[in-house]
Amino acid sequence: MRKIHGIKAIQLHLSSENDYLCNYIAEYMKEQSLSDWIEEKEMRGYYTFTIEEVQKNFPQFGNAYISTSLYRLTIKKKIISPWKGFYVIMPIEYALKAIIPPVFYIDALMVFLRKEYYISLLNAASFYGASHQRAQTFSVTTEAPKLRNTTKTGTSILFFSKKNIPEKFIRKHKAQSGYVNVSSPELTAIDLIENEKYVGGLNRVCTVLNELVDSIDFDRLDEDFFNLTSTPTYQRLGYILEYVLEREELADKLKAKTSSLPMRKIPFKIGKSTLDCEIEKKWKVIINQEIEVDE
């Protein structure tokens, strides 16, 4: 094979290096333009975006390149992706730990997923002052079908579902990035009892309700509220209010509101033996677990 010497070899070498340099600059400029677009969104107060938005704004980029560039930015902790195709720009106040609390982006995520929702359980209770019982996960209730639970970017989101989201009993609360949907204190209370095994058991539920109880007002509720769940849930709530938390007046109001519900004997703790247990007559609750409320 004939070897290339002299000036021609140098020219070929320079040409090859020049092509590499041009390609490198082109790739760098493309990545910078995407970074600039993200930075501009942040400056305008928009902290979330979707991959579809990127594709629309950068039609000259291929899908493979866009995915690679976004992945690089997640590695650099410039953005996070709590759900496939959905991205959150890292606010400066969270940059040190590189973890963004879900309340910051949950409303935008639900819009992206086209789901009605509300923040629920312990996370909802924290909006009403029941905050010392810190949740290890972020609980969200959506319309059915249930979304899969997810653990990404340092946080876990636990999803629950209802056939219909009771909009009448959901409140708008101001969060750092806008408004979020949160269950009312009353809805939070029955959700906690319904899902006690997911929040640490009845002892923890009663401790949270002890902090939540001053925000509960049964006078403002109509019969729709008492069709949200099964009668035993209201019975357990009444028993907790009256005998565990010693809020007899509030328990009496609940009793008046539930007078038309058919109450039968039920265990206080589901799945636990009721053998030789005392039966509380007013709420027809079989007392098969003693409660210690943490002050």
mmCIF file of C-alpha atoms in Angstrom:
data_model
loop_
_atom_site.group_PDB
_atom_site.id
_atom_site.type_symbol
_atom_site.label_atom_id
_atom_site.label_comp_id
_atom_site.label_asym_id
_atom_site.label_seq_id
_atom_site.Cartn_x
_atom_site.Cartn_y
_atom_site.Cartn_z
ATOM 1 C CA MET A 1 0.000 0.000 0.000
ATOM 2 C CA ARG A 2 1.317 3.406 -0.950
ATOM 3 C CA LYS A 3 2.150 5.654 2.010
ATOM 4 C CA ILE A 4 1.237 9.326 2.009
ATOM 5 C CA HIS A 5 4.070 11.606 2.976
ATOM 6 C CA GLY A 6 4.832 15.258 3.355
ATOM 7 C CA ILE A 7 2.385 18.121 2.994
ATOM 8 C CA LYS A 8 -0.450 15.914 1.788
ATOM 9 C CA ALA A 9 -0.265 13.811 4.940
ATOM 10 C CA ILE A 10 -0.268 16.924 7.094
ATOM 11 C CA GLN A 11 -3.273 18.284 5.178
ATOM 12 C CA LEU A 12 -5.206 15.044 5.689
ATOM 13 C CA HIS A 13 -4.342 15.038 9.393
ATOM 14 C CA LEU A 14 -5.454 18.648 9.808
ATOM 15 C CA SER A 15 -8.604 17.968 7.838
ATOM 16 C CA SER A 16 -9.447 15.045 10.105
ATOM 17 C CA GLU A 17 -8.797 17.086 13.231
ATOM 18 C CA ASN A 18 -10.798 19.971 11.789
ATOM 19 C CA ASP A 19 -13.787 17.677 11.143
ATOM 20 C CA TYR A 20 -13.588 16.385 14.714
ATOM 21 C CA LEU A 21 -13.351 19.931 16.063
ATOM 22 C CA CYS A 22 -16.295 21.106 13.972
ATOM 23 C CA ASN A 23 -18.401 18.173 15.127
ATOM 24 C CA TYR A 24 -17.433 18.819 18.723
ATOM 25 C CA ILE A 25 -18.338 22.511 18.452
ATOM 26 C CA ALA A 26 -21.636 21.682 16.767
ATOM 27 C CA GLU A 27 -22.554 19.223 19.529
ATOM 28 C CA TYR A 28 -21.488 21.683 22.224
ATOM 29 C CA MET A 29 -23.558 24.484 20.689
ATOM 30 C CA LYS A 30 -26.599 22.227 20.477
ATOM 31 C CA GLU A 31 -26.251 21.218 24.107
ATOM 32 C CA GLN A 32 -25.721 24.822 25.135
ATOM 33 C CA SER A 33 -28.829 25.916 23.241
ATOM 34 C CA LEU A 34 -30.877 23.316 25.149
ATOM 35 C CA SER A 35 -29.309 24.412 28.436
ATOM 36 C CA ASP A 36 -30.029 28.052 27.573
ATOM 37 C CA TRP A 37 -33.666 27.180 26.835
ATOM 38 C CA ILE A 38 -33.990 25.471 30.231
ATOM 39 C CA GLU A 39 -32.287 28.379 31.983
ATOM 40 C CA GLU A 40 -34.652 30.831 30.296
ATOM 41 C CA LYS A 41 -37.665 28.817 31.505
ATOM 42 C CA GLU A 42 -36.329 28.990 35.047
ATOM 43 C CA MET A 43 -35.799 32.758 34.788
ATOM 44 C CA ARG A 44 -39.435 33.130 33.705
ATOM 45 C CA GLY A 45 -40.598 31.100 36.719
ATOM 46 C CA TYR A 46 -41.376 27.826 34.916
ATOM 47 C CA TYR A 47 -39.719 24.881 36.611
ATOM 48 C CA THR A 48 -41.160 21.911 34.718
ATOM 49 C CA PHE A 49 -41.197 20.781 31.121
ATOM 50 C CA THR A 50 -41.844 17.662 29.059
ATOM 51 C CA ILE A 51 -39.848 15.901 26.404
ATOM 52 C CA GLU A 52 -42.588 16.829 23.929
ATOM 53 C CA GLU A 53 -41.897 20.512 24.624
ATOM 54 C CA VAL A 54 -38.206 19.996 23.885
ATOM 55 C CA GLN A 55 -38.987 18.166 20.652
ATOM 56 C CA LYS A 56 -41.347 20.953 19.596
ATOM 57 C CA ASN A 57 -38.824 23.720 20.353
ATOM 58 C CA PHE A 58 -35.864 21.886 18.806
ATOM 59 C CA PRO A 59 -37.197 20.103 15.715
ATOM 60 C CA GLN A 60 -33.665 20.128 14.259
ATOM 61 C CA PHE A 61 -32.477 17.728 16.975
ATOM 62 C CA GLY A 62 -33.041 13.995 16.721
ATOM 63 C CA ASN A 63 -34.880 12.133 19.485
ATOM 64 C CA ALA A 64 -31.769 10.158 20.384
ATOM 65 C CA TYR A 65 -29.740 13.344 20.787
ATOM 66 C CA ILE A 66 -32.454 14.997 22.915
ATOM 67 C CA SER A 67 -32.689 11.974 25.220
ATOM 68 C CA THR A 68 -28.911 11.852 25.596
ATOM 69 C CA SER A 69 -28.649 15.583 26.323
ATOM 70 C CA LEU A 70 -31.424 15.455 28.941
ATOM 71 C CA TYR A 71 -29.755 12.461 30.549
ATOM 72 C CA ARG A 72 -26.473 14.398 30.770
ATOM 73 C CA LEU A 73 -28.263 17.286 32.450
ATOM 74 C CA THR A 74 -29.798 14.909 35.022
ATOM 75 C CA ILE A 75 -26.330 13.517 35.746
ATOM 76 C CA LYS A 76 -25.148 17.086 36.327
ATOM 77 C CA LYS A 77 -28.126 17.613 38.693
ATOM 78 C CA LYS A 78 -29.385 20.491 36.551
ATOM 79 C CA ILE A 79 -32.739 18.740 36.161
ATOM 80 C CA ILE A 80 -34.498 15.686 37.593
ATOM 81 C CA SER A 81 -36.991 13.321 35.981
ATOM 82 C CA PRO A 82 -39.514 11.972 38.519
ATOM 83 C CA TRP A 83 -41.562 10.425 35.694
ATOM 84 C CA LYS A 84 -40.637 9.294 32.203
ATOM 85 C CA GLY A 85 -40.908 12.238 29.809
ATOM 86 C CA PHE A 86 -41.416 14.786 32.640
ATOM 87 C CA TYR A 87 -38.616 17.009 33.952
ATOM 88 C CA VAL A 88 -38.134 19.454 36.819
ATOM 89 C CA ILE A 89 -35.489 22.179 36.777
ATOM 90 C CA MET A 90 -33.381 22.143 39.947
ATOM 91 C CA PRO A 91 -34.093 25.304 42.003
ATOM 92 C CA ILE A 92 -30.987 26.778 43.587
ATOM 93 C CA GLU A 93 -32.325 26.226 47.124
ATOM 94 C CA TYR A 94 -32.414 22.458 46.531
ATOM 95 C CA ALA A 95 -29.177 22.203 44.544
ATOM 96 C CA LEU A 96 -26.979 21.258 47.522
ATOM 97 C CA LYS A 97 -28.918 18.067 48.330
ATOM 98 C CA ALA A 98 -30.116 17.640 44.735
ATOM 99 C CA ILE A 99 -33.522 16.501 46.018
ATOM 100 C CA ILE A 100 -36.705 18.387 45.142
ATOM 101 C CA PRO A 101 -39.729 17.718 47.394
ATOM 102 C CA PRO A 102 -42.675 16.350 45.347
ATOM 103 C CA VAL A 103 -45.002 19.120 46.554
ATOM 104 C CA PHE A 104 -42.903 21.437 44.365
ATOM 105 C CA TYR A 105 -43.935 19.713 41.135
ATOM 106 C CA ILE A 106 -46.882 17.408 41.927
ATOM 107 C CA ASP A 107 -49.536 19.650 40.349
ATOM 108 C CA ALA A 108 -47.617 19.928 37.073
ATOM 109 C CA LEU A 109 -46.951 16.176 37.099
ATOM 110 C CA MET A 110 -50.658 15.419 37.484
ATOM 111 C CA VAL A 111 -51.453 17.773 34.600
ATOM 112 C CA PHE A 112 -48.863 15.895 32.541
ATOM 113 C CA LEU A 113 -50.470 12.565 33.500
ATOM 114 C CA ARG A 114 -53.993 13.988 33.018
ATOM 115 C CA LYS A 115 -55.072 12.864 36.469
ATOM 116 C CA GLU A 116 -57.361 14.484 39.019
ATOM 117 C CA TYR A 117 -55.602 14.282 42.362
ATOM 118 C CA TYR A 118 -55.128 15.486 45.896
ATOM 119 C CA ILE A 119 -52.277 15.300 48.404
ATOM 120 C CA SER A 120 -53.408 12.907 51.115
ATOM 121 C CA LEU A 121 -52.717 11.158 54.427
ATOM 122 C CA LEU A 122 -49.739 12.377 56.493
ATOM 123 C CA ASN A 123 -48.697 14.877 53.838
ATOM 124 C CA ALA A 124 -52.174 16.416 53.828
ATOM 125 C CA ALA A 125 -52.249 16.508 57.638
ATOM 126 C CA SER A 126 -49.031 18.544 57.642
ATOM 127 C CA PHE A 127 -50.874 21.386 55.888
ATOM 128 C CA TYR A 128 -53.104 21.683 58.976
ATOM 129 C CA GLY A 129 -50.374 21.666 61.594
ATOM 130 C CA ALA A 130 -49.919 17.915 62.111
ATOM 131 C CA SER A 131 -46.312 18.167 61.095
ATOM 132 C CA HIS A 132 -44.197 16.432 63.724
ATOM 133 C CA GLN A 133 -45.187 13.039 62.305
ATOM 134 C CA ARG A 134 -42.943 13.373 59.269
ATOM 135 C CA ALA A 135 -43.824 11.065 56.402
ATOM 136 C CA GLN A 136 -41.125 8.981 54.736
ATOM 137 C CA THR A 137 -43.113 8.932 51.512
ATOM 138 C CA PHE A 138 -45.274 11.452 49.664
ATOM 139 C CA SER A 139 -48.897 10.278 49.449
ATOM 140 C CA VAL A 140 -51.132 11.248 46.541
ATOM 141 C CA THR A 141 -54.666 10.058 45.784
ATOM 142 C CA THR A 142 -55.754 10.070 42.141
ATOM 143 C CA GLU A 143 -58.736 8.972 40.149
ATOM 144 C CA ALA A 144 -58.666 5.296 39.188
ATOM 145 C CA PRO A 145 -56.865 3.430 37.763
ATOM 146 C CA LYS A 146 -54.111 3.582 40.350
ATOM 147 C CA LEU A 147 -50.710 4.836 39.259
ATOM 148 C CA ARG A 148 -47.630 2.770 40.056
ATOM 149 C CA ASN A 149 -45.638 3.852 43.093
ATOM 150 C CA THR A 150 -42.314 5.413 42.230
ATOM 151 C CA THR A 151 -38.996 5.991 43.947
ATOM 152 C CA LYS A 152 -36.746 8.352 42.030
ATOM 153 C CA THR A 153 -34.425 11.269 42.629
ATOM 154 C CA GLY A 154 -34.266 10.627 46.369
ATOM 155 C CA THR A 155 -38.028 10.646 47.054
ATOM 156 C CA SER A 156 -40.812 8.063 47.058
ATOM 157 C CA ILE A 157 -44.342 8.813 45.886
ATOM 158 C CA LEU A 158 -47.043 6.450 47.125
ATOM 159 C CA PHE A 159 -50.207 6.500 45.030
ATOM 160 C CA PHE A 160 -53.735 5.680 46.150
ATOM 161 C CA SER A 161 -56.854 5.804 44.025
ATOM 162 C CA LYS A 162 -60.577 6.475 44.213
ATOM 163 C CA LYS A 163 -63.253 5.878 41.627
ATOM 164 C CA ASN A 164 -64.195 9.537 41.882
ATOM 165 C CA ILE A 165 -62.164 12.392 43.341
ATOM 166 C CA PRO A 166 -64.406 14.287 45.819
ATOM 167 C CA GLU A 167 -63.688 17.823 44.613
ATOM 168 C CA LYS A 168 -66.081 19.312 47.163
ATOM 169 C CA PHE A 169 -63.784 18.178 49.973
ATOM 170 C CA ILE A 170 -60.481 19.238 48.446
ATOM 171 C CA ARG A 171 -58.790 22.537 49.209
ATOM 172 C CA LYS A 172 -56.299 24.618 47.260
ATOM 173 C CA HIS A 173 -53.168 25.393 49.234
ATOM 174 C CA LYS A 174 -50.335 27.699 48.239
ATOM 175 C CA ALA A 175 -47.049 25.944 47.675
ATOM 176 C CA GLN A 176 -43.674 27.299 46.589
ATOM 177 C CA SER A 177 -44.354 26.807 42.882
ATOM 178 C CA GLY A 178 -48.100 27.489 42.834
ATOM 179 C CA TYR A 179 -51.260 25.909 44.211
ATOM 180 C CA VAL A 180 -51.740 22.243 45.053
ATOM 181 C CA ASN A 181 -54.814 20.141 45.847
ATOM 182 C CA VAL A 182 -54.993 18.916 49.441
ATOM 183 C CA SER A 183 -57.685 16.865 51.157
ATOM 184 C CA SER A 184 -59.754 18.786 53.707
ATOM 185 C CA PRO A 185 -59.125 17.969 57.398
ATOM 186 C CA GLU A 186 -62.262 15.822 57.459
ATOM 187 C CA LEU A 187 -61.332 13.892 54.298
ATOM 188 C CA THR A 188 -57.799 13.518 55.621
ATOM 189 C CA ALA A 189 -59.184 11.978 58.822
ATOM 190 C CA ILE A 190 -61.207 9.258 57.102
ATOM 191 C CA ASP A 191 -58.410 8.552 54.608
ATOM 192 C CA LEU A 192 -55.978 8.028 57.495
ATOM 193 C CA ILE A 193 -58.312 5.533 59.148
ATOM 194 C CA GLU A 194 -58.995 3.721 55.877
ATOM 195 C CA ASN A 195 -55.294 3.412 55.124
ATOM 196 C CA GLU A 196 -53.881 3.047 58.626
ATOM 197 C CA LYS A 197 -51.589 0.166 57.665
ATOM 198 C CA TYR A 198 -49.770 2.435 55.185
ATOM 199 C CA VAL A 199 -49.065 5.211 57.692
ATOM 200 C CA GLY A 200 -47.782 3.255 60.671
ATOM 201 C CA GLY A 201 -50.906 1.777 62.262
ATOM 202 C CA LEU A 202 -53.710 3.041 64.492
ATOM 203 C CA ASN A 203 -51.396 4.485 67.143
ATOM 204 C CA ARG A 204 -49.859 6.814 64.595
ATOM 205 C CA VAL A 205 -53.259 7.639 63.078
ATOM 206 C CA CYS A 206 -54.562 8.668 66.496
ATOM 207 C CA THR A 207 -51.456 10.756 67.173
ATOM 208 C CA VAL A 208 -51.936 12.616 63.873
ATOM 209 C CA LEU A 209 -55.665 13.063 64.483
ATOM 210 C CA ASN A 210 -54.827 14.559 67.870
ATOM 211 C CA GLU A 211 -52.967 17.317 66.036
ATOM 212 C CA LEU A 212 -55.539 17.574 63.237
ATOM 213 C CA VAL A 213 -58.681 17.592 65.349
ATOM 214 C CA ASP A 214 -58.892 21.359 65.887
ATOM 215 C CA SER A 215 -59.226 21.836 62.129
ATOM 216 C CA ILE A 216 -62.125 19.373 61.810
ATOM 217 C CA ASP A 217 -65.608 20.876 61.515
ATOM 218 C CA PHE A 218 -68.485 18.484 60.893
ATOM 219 C CA ASP A 219 -71.010 21.348 60.773
ATOM 220 C CA ARG A 220 -69.847 22.350 57.296
ATOM 221 C CA LEU A 221 -70.326 18.857 55.851
ATOM 222 C CA ASP A 222 -73.356 17.609 53.948
ATOM 223 C CA GLU A 223 -74.536 14.052 53.329
ATOM 224 C CA ASP A 224 -72.178 13.685 50.355
ATOM 225 C CA PHE A 225 -69.284 13.433 52.776
ATOM 226 C CA PHE A 226 -70.859 10.474 54.520
ATOM 227 C CA ASN A 227 -71.099 8.567 51.264
ATOM 228 C CA LEU A 228 -67.357 8.732 50.616
ATOM 229 C CA THR A 229 -66.443 5.524 52.409
ATOM 230 C CA SER A 230 -67.879 2.611 54.357
ATOM 231 C CA THR A 231 -69.794 3.064 57.608
ATOM 232 C CA PRO A 232 -67.114 1.314 59.763
ATOM 233 C CA THR A 233 -64.659 4.109 58.938
ATOM 234 C CA TYR A 234 -66.999 6.693 60.503
ATOM 235 C CA GLN A 235 -67.553 4.381 63.473
ATOM 236 C CA ARG A 236 -63.809 4.102 64.101
ATOM 237 C CA LEU A 237 -63.426 7.876 63.736
ATOM 238 C CA GLY A 238 -66.224 8.483 66.229
ATOM 239 C CA TYR A 239 -64.710 6.059 68.715
ATOM 240 C CA ILE A 240 -61.274 7.703 68.376
ATOM 241 C CA LEU A 241 -62.680 11.195 68.848
ATOM 242 C CA GLU A 242 -64.733 10.251 71.897
ATOM 243 C CA TYR A 243 -62.635 7.722 73.788
ATOM 244 C CA VAL A 244 -59.056 8.132 72.591
ATOM 245 C CA LEU A 245 -58.857 11.901 72.064
ATOM 246 C CA GLU A 246 -61.639 12.750 74.565
ATOM 247 C CA ARG A 247 -63.350 15.170 72.185
ATOM 248 C CA GLU A 248 -66.902 14.239 73.152
ATOM 249 C CA GLU A 249 -68.572 17.327 71.668
ATOM 250 C CA LEU A 250 -67.007 16.711 68.269
ATOM 251 C CA ALA A 251 -67.879 13.021 68.494
ATOM 252 C CA ASP A 252 -71.508 13.912 69.241
ATOM 253 C CA LYS A 253 -71.656 16.084 66.111
ATOM 254 C CA LEU A 254 -70.322 13.194 64.053
ATOM 255 C CA LYS A 255 -72.863 10.864 65.641
ATOM 256 C CA ALA A 256 -75.712 13.214 64.703
ATOM 257 C CA LYS A 257 -74.447 13.413 61.121
ATOM 258 C CA THR A 258 -74.201 9.615 60.837
ATOM 259 C CA SER A 259 -77.488 8.754 62.580
ATOM 260 C CA SER A 260 -78.965 7.301 59.374
ATOM 261 C CA LEU A 261 -76.020 4.979 58.713
ATOM 262 C CA PRO A 262 -76.603 1.316 59.588
ATOM 263 C CA MET A 263 -73.998 0.526 62.243
ATOM 264 C CA ARG A 264 -73.058 -3.032 63.211
ATOM 265 C CA LYS A 265 -70.384 -4.427 65.488
ATOM 266 C CA ILE A 266 -66.921 -3.950 64.001
ATOM 267 C CA PRO A 267 -63.364 -4.535 65.236
ATOM 268 C CA PHE A 268 -61.354 -1.431 66.004
ATOM 269 C CA LYS A 269 -58.224 -3.039 64.514
ATOM 270 C CA ILE A 270 -58.918 -4.939 61.311
ATOM 271 C CA GLY A 271 -57.368 -8.403 61.144
ATOM 272 C CA LYS A 272 -56.780 -8.703 64.890
ATOM 273 C CA SER A 273 -58.563 -11.150 67.183
ATOM 274 C CA THR A 274 -61.691 -9.886 68.984
ATOM 275 C CA LEU A 275 -61.959 -12.797 71.398
ATOM 276 C CA ASP A 276 -63.054 -11.667 74.883
ATOM 277 C CA CYS A 277 -62.807 -7.983 73.857
ATOM 278 C CA GLU A 278 -65.103 -5.307 75.270
ATOM 279 C CA ILE A 279 -67.702 -3.785 72.933
ATOM 280 C CA GLU A 280 -68.261 -0.021 73.061
ATOM 281 C CA LYS A 281 -72.026 0.417 72.699
ATOM 282 C CA LYS A 282 -72.385 3.923 71.210
ATOM 283 C CA TRP A 283 -70.172 3.322 68.172
ATOM 284 C CA LYS A 284 -70.430 -0.497 68.262
ATOM 285 C CA VAL A 285 -66.671 -0.845 68.165
ATOM 286 C CA ILE A 286 -65.009 -4.011 69.472
ATOM 287 C CA ILE A 287 -61.997 -2.714 71.401
ATOM 288 C CA ASN A 288 -59.277 -5.137 70.277
ATOM 289 C CA GLN A 289 -56.407 -2.652 70.486
ATOM 290 C CA GLU A 290 -55.346 -0.170 73.129
ATOM 291 C CA ILE A 291 -54.025 3.183 71.907
ATOM 292 C CA GLU A 292 -51.214 5.322 73.253
ATOM 293 C CA VAL A 293 -51.175 8.800 71.731
ATOM 294 C CA ASP A 294 -47.764 10.462 71.489
ATOM 295 C CA GLU A 295 -47.910 14.018 72.748
#
